[in-house]
Structures are given as structure tokens and as C-alpha cells.
XYZ file of C-alpha atoms in Angstrom:
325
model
C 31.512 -24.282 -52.059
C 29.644 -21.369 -50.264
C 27.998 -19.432 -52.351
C 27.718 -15.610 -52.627
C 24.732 -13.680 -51.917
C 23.611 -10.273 -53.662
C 26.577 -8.883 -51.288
C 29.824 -8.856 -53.248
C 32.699 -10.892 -51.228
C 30.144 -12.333 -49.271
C 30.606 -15.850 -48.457
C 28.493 -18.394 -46.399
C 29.443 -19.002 -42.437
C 30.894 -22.311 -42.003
C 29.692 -24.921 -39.126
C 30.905 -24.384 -35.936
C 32.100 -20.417 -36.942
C 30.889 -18.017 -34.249
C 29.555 -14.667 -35.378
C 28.529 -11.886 -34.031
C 25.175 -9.935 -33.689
C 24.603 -6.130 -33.407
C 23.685 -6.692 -29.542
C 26.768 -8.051 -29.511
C 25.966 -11.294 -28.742
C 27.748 -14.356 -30.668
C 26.035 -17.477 -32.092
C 28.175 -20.699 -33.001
C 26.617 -21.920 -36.175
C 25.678 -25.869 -35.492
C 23.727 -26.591 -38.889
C 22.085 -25.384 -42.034
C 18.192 -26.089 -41.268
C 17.004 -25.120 -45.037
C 18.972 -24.146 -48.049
C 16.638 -22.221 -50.586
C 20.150 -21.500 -52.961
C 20.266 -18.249 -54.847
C 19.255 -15.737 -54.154
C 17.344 -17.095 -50.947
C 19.779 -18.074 -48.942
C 20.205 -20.035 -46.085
C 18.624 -20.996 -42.378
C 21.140 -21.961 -39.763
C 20.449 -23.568 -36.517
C 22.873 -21.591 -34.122
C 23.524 -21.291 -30.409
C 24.168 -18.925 -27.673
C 25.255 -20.368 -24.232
C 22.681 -23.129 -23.800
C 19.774 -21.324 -25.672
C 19.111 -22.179 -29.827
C 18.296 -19.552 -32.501
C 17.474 -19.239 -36.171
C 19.686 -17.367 -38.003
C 17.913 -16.669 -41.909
C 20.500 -15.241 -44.446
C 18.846 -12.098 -46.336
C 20.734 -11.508 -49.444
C 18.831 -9.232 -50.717
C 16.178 -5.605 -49.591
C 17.455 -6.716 -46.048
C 16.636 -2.904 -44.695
C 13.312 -3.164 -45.899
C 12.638 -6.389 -44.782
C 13.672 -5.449 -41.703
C 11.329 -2.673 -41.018
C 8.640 -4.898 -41.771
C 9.691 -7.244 -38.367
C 10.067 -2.959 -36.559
C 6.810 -2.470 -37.985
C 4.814 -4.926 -36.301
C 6.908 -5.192 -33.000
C 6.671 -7.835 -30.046
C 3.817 -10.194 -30.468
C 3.518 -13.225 -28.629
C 2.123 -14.610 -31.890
C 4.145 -13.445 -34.616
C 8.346 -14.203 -34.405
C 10.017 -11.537 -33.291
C 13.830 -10.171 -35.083
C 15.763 -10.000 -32.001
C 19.017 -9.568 -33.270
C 20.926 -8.826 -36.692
C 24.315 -9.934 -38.010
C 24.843 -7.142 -40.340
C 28.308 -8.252 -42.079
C 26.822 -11.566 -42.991
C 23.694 -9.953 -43.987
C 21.485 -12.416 -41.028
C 18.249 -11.823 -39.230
C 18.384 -13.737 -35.709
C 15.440 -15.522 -34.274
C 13.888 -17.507 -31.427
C 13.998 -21.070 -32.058
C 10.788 -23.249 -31.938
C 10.673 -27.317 -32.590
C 7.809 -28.053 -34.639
C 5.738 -26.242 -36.931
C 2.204 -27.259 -37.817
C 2.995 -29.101 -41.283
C 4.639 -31.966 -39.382
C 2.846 -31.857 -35.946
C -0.940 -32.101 -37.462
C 0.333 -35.573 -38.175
C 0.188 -36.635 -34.426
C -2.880 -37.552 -32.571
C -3.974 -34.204 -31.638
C -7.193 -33.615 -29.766
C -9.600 -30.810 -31.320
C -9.319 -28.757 -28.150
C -5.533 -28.003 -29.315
C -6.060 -27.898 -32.835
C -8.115 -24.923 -32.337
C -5.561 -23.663 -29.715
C -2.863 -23.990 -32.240
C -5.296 -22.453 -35.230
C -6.505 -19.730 -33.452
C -2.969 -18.526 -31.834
C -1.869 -18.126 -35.975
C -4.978 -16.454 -36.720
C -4.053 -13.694 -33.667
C -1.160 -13.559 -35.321
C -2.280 -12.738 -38.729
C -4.795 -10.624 -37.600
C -2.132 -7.969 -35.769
C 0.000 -8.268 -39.107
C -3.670 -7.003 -40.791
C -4.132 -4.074 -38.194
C -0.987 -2.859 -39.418
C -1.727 -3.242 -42.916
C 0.283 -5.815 -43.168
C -0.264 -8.756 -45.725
C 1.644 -12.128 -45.106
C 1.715 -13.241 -48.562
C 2.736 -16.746 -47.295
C 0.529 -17.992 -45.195
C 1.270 -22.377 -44.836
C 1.449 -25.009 -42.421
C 5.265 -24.579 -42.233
C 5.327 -20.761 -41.387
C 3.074 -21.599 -38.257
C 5.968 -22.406 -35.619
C 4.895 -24.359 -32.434
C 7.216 -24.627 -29.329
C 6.314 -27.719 -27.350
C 6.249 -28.019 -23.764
C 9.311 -30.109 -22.669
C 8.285 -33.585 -20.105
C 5.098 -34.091 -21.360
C 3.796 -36.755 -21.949
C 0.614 -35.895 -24.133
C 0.814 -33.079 -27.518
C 0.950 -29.537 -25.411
C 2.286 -26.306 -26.761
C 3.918 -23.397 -24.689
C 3.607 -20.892 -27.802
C 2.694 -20.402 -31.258
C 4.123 -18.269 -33.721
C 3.420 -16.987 -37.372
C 6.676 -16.753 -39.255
C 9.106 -15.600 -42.555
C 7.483 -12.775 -43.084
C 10.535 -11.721 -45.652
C 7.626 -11.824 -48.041
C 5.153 -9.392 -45.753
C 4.300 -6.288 -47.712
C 2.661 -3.519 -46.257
C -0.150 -2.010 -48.144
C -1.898 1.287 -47.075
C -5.841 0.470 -47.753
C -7.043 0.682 -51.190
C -3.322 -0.689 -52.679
C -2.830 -4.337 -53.798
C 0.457 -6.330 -55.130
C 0.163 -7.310 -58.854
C 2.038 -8.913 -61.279
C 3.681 -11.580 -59.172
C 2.483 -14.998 -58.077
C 3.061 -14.603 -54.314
C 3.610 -18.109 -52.123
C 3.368 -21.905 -51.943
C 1.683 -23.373 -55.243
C -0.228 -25.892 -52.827
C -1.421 -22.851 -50.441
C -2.121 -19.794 -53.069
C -5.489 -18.085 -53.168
C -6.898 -18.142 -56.452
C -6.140 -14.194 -57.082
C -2.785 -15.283 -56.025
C -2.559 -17.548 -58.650
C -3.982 -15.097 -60.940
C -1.134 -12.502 -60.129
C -3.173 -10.367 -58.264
C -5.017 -8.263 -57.125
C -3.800 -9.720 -53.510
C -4.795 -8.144 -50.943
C -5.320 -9.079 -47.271
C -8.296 -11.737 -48.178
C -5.368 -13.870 -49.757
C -4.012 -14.466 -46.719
C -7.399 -15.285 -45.281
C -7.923 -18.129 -47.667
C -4.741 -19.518 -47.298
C -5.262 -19.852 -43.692
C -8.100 -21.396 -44.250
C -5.995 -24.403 -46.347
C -4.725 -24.091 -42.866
C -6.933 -24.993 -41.118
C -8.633 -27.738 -43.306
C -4.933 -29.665 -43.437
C -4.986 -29.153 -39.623
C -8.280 -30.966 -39.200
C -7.857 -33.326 -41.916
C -4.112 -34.161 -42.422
C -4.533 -34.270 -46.041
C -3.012 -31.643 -48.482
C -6.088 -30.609 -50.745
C -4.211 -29.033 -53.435
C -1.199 -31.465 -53.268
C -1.030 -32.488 -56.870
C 1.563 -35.428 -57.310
C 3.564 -36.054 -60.779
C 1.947 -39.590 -60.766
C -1.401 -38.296 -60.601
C -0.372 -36.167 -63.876
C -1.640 -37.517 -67.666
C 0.568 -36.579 -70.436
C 0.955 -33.149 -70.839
C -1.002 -32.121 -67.890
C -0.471 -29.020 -65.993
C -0.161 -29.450 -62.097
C -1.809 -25.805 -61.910
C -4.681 -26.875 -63.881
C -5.620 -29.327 -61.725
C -4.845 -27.197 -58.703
C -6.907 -24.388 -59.436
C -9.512 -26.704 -61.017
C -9.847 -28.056 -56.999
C -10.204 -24.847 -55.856
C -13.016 -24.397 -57.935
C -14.679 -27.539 -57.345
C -14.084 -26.933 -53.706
C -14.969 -23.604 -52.675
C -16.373 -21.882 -55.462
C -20.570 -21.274 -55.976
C -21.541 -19.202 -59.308
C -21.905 -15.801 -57.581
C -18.563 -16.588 -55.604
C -16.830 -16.969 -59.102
C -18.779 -14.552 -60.673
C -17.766 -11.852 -58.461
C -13.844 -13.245 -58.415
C -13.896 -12.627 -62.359
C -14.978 -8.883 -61.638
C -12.307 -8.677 -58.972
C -8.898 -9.957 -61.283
C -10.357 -8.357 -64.636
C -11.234 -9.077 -68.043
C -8.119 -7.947 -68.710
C -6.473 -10.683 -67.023
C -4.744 -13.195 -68.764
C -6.516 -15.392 -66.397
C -9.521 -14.299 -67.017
C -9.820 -16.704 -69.500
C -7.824 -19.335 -68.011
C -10.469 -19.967 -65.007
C -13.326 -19.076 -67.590
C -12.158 -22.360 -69.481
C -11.821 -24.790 -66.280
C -14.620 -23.195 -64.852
C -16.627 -24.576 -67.971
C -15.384 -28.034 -67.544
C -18.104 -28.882 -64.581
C -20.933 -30.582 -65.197
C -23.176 -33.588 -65.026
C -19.386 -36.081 -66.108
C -17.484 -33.898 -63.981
C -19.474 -32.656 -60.525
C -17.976 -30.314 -58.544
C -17.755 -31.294 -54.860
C -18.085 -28.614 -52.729
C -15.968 -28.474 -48.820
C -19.704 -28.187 -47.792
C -20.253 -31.716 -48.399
C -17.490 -33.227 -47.307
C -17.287 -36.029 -44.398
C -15.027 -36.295 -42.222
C -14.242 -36.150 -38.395
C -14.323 -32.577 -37.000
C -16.097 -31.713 -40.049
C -19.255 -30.262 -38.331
C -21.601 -27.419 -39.461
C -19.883 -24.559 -37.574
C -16.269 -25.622 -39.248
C -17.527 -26.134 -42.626
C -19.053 -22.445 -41.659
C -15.596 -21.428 -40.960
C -13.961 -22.479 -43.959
C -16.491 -21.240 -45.962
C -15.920 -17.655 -44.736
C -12.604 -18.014 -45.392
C -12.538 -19.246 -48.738
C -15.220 -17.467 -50.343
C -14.181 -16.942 -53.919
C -15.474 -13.679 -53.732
C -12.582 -11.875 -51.969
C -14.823 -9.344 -51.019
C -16.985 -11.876 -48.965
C -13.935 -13.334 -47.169
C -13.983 -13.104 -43.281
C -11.359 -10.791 -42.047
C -9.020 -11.807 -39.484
C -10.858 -10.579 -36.354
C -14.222 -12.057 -37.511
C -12.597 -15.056 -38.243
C -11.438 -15.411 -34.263
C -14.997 -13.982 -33.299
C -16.519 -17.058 -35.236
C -18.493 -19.762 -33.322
C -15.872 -22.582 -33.880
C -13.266 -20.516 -31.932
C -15.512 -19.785 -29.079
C -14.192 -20.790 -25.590
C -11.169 -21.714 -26.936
């Protein structure tokens, strides 16, 4: 049974329905791509002539989301709201066929990898010169259109997407309170409710970017891998601090979310658990292929614990790795 969004009388489109957008264009719904349920709503695969779109239901703030796509405008690197369908409460979207989460997995050659990386990171970056702050920066919300009769990986564009969670923030501001994104992709100040500013996104790109190089999902936490009565977000911020986190780094990241903080105390205590039984092992020292000096210089800037420390966007695409690419 369709449900109903935040809309009363509202009711889902059913496959095959046409509807119609405010450039009055019309769209035959073929499938639902991703159903997030109340009070998310659903993605539809939909068509127009012989061209595909996205069509995202917005149950709810779908004005203000809106003017968060009219705030940042045409970018070849961000996706673009190029249509609305008002009475069923829809943004409209280019369709792309991959996004980075799934194609990493092929046998990509670094040359694109970087291509791929640093076409995001343009994208994030004009989101930042507009104060604009992500908040959900993952594998999945990079979008990658492939070229069509090749034989070998290669990419026509790249796109940074969903940005129904983009705030914008005039300098000095920062969202509290809420634990904004993906568990498996959060900053730690994320995690800690704030405050998130745009250095979150910066570390979660830099996830990004290590799952690009490496496959592997370093704050994946799997129920097996769970002892009785474990938390998965112990463990997951417990990584992140054996990962990326020196003493002056975490130092400087208990300044920045407060001794106020109710997880002040929370890192204090898994922070503590380190030592000589449990070493921490630092992205620094990690092997791997790709893993040179320059990247594991990249990631560090990104992931600084210290928010304040964290590359911005534009020094991140003026860093050495991303030359001549």
C-alpha cells in the first residue's frame, strides 16, 4: 500500500503512471530505485522520450531544500534540480549508472581513481564557497556516468549528490545537536553531535578516498564481529582513533566539542583504552598498493582530528597527489 508523506492525501505514484513536471515535461515512472519509508520517501527511476531521470520524493521542508539545489546552481560536479513535480512533492534529476561505492570494486587504474576523487572534491569545494556543508559526504552520493562502448573503466562525468541534507551556514555558525550522516562515514564531531562544520565533510571525503584506493570499508563494523553487549559505535569511533588520531590531534578535538559534551567523556574513556595490549595503528603505517607518502599525506590532511587542522576543499585539490591529474 503506498504510503503517505508529510502531505495529507498524498499517495505514492504507481509504475508506469506518467506525471508531470513544472517545465511541463512528463516522466513515466519505470521503478522505485531506493525506498527509505517514512518520512524519507522514495527514488524512482523515470523516463522522458528515450532519456532516464531520478525522480526523489521530498515529503517534507521541500521549499527549503530546494533553495539549497538554487543556491549552488549549474555545476558540472554537483547534480543539478532540473525539474520539480510539485503535486507529488518530487525533485527531478539527471540520471547517472554507477556511483563510486560499487564501481571502486572494478579494476580501476590510479590515473582514474584520482580523476573520479578529485571531480567530487570540485564538487564539494563549490558547495564550501557557498557556505555550503554536505553533511553526507559517502561513496554512494558520488554519482559516475560511464562512457557507453568502452571497453576499459572510463567516465564521461562525475557528480556529488542528495544534498537534501546540505545546510548552509554563514561563517562562524555550526549544526548541533544532531548526528548528521552514514554511521560508517561520520567525522568524529559528527558523531559527537556537533559542532559540524565544513571540516566534517572534509574527513568524510577522506573515508572517500581511502575506500576508493583500498576497497575496504574502514569503519564497517559487522554484527559478527560484535561480543556480547558490544556497541557497533564503540568500536567505530575507537578506529577512528586508532587510525587518525595523534595526542595533540585529540587533544585539540576535546577543546573543539566541549567539556560539556556528553561525549566528552565518551572518547575520554576509549581514548584511554590504548596502550602497550592494545596499539593504536595509525593510516600512516599502513601498507598497501597506492599507499605512497604523498596519499598517506593526503589523508592525513583530511582527517586530522583537530578540525581546525583539516585541509579545506581547495587545498585539498592543490595537494601533490592531485597534481596533473
Amino acid at each position: 500500500m503506498p504510503y503517505s508523506s508529510a502531505q495529507p492525501g498524498y499517495k505514492s505514484p504507481k509504475l508506469s503512471e506518467i506525471v508531470q513536471g513544472s517545465s511541463g515535461r512528463e516522466y513515466s515512472i519505470q521503478s522505485v530505485l531506493q525506498d527509505k519509508q517514512i518520512p524519507f520517501g522514495r527514488v524512482y527511476l523515470a523516463t522522458n522520450e528515450f532519456r532516464n531521470y531520478v525522480e526523489k520524493e521530498i515529503p517534507q521542508d521541500l521549499e527549503i531544500r530546494a533553495s539549497i539545489y538554487h543556491r549552488i546552481g549549474r555545476h558540472p560536479n554537483v547534480r543539478a534540480l532540473i525539474d520539480t513535480v510539485p503535486d507529488r512533492r518530487m525533485f527531478v534529476f539527471r540520471y547517472l549508472n554507477e556511483n563510486l561505492l560499487g564501481f571502486a570494486q572494478r579494476e580501476l587504474s590510479l590515473k582514474l581513481i584520482k580523476r573520479i576523487l578529485k571531480c567530487a572534491l570540485q564538487g564539494l569545494a563549490a558547495l564550501h564557497e557557498q557556505d555550503l556543508v554536505h553533511n553526507d559526504i559517502k561513496a554512494n552520493n558520488i554519482m559516475i556516468q560511464t562512457k557507453e562502448c568502452s571497453r576499459d573503466a572510463d567516465i564521461e562525468q562525475v557528480q556529488l549528490v542528495d544534498l537534501e541534507d546540505t545546510v548552509h551556514l554563514s561563517p562562524g555558525r555550526a549544526t548541533m545537536g544532531i548526528q548528521v550522516g552514514n554511521w560508517m562515514w561520520r567525522s568524529p564531531e559528527a558523531h559527537a553531535q556537533g559542532p559540524v562544520e565544513k571540516s566534517s565533510d572534509m574527513f568524510s571525503f577522506g573515508l572517500v578516498c581511502i575506500y576508493a584506493m583500498t576497497q575496504r570499508l574502514v569503519l564497517a563494523v559487522d554484527e559478527s564481529e560484535l561480543l556480547e553487549g558490544e556497541d557497533k559505535l564503540a568500536i567505530v569511533l575507537e578506529r577512528q582513533l586508532s587510525y587518525f588520531a595523534d595526542e595533540s590531534g585529540f587533544k585539540a578535538f576535546m577543546q573543539y566539542i566541549g567539556a560539556e559534551s556528553a561525549w566528552h567523556e565518551i572518547f575520554r574513556v576509549i581514548n584511554s583504552g590504548f596502550g602497550k595490549d592494545q596499539p593504536r595503528k595509525p593510516f600512516a603505517l599502513w601498507d598497501g598498493n597506492g599507499l605512497d607518502g604523498d596519499f598517506k599525506a593526503f589523508i592525513g590532511g583530511l582527517t586530522n582530528f583537530d578540525p581546525a587542522k583539516r585541509m579545506t576543499a581547495q587545498q585539498a585539490l592543490a595537494h601533490r597527489w592531485l597534481e596533473n591529474v
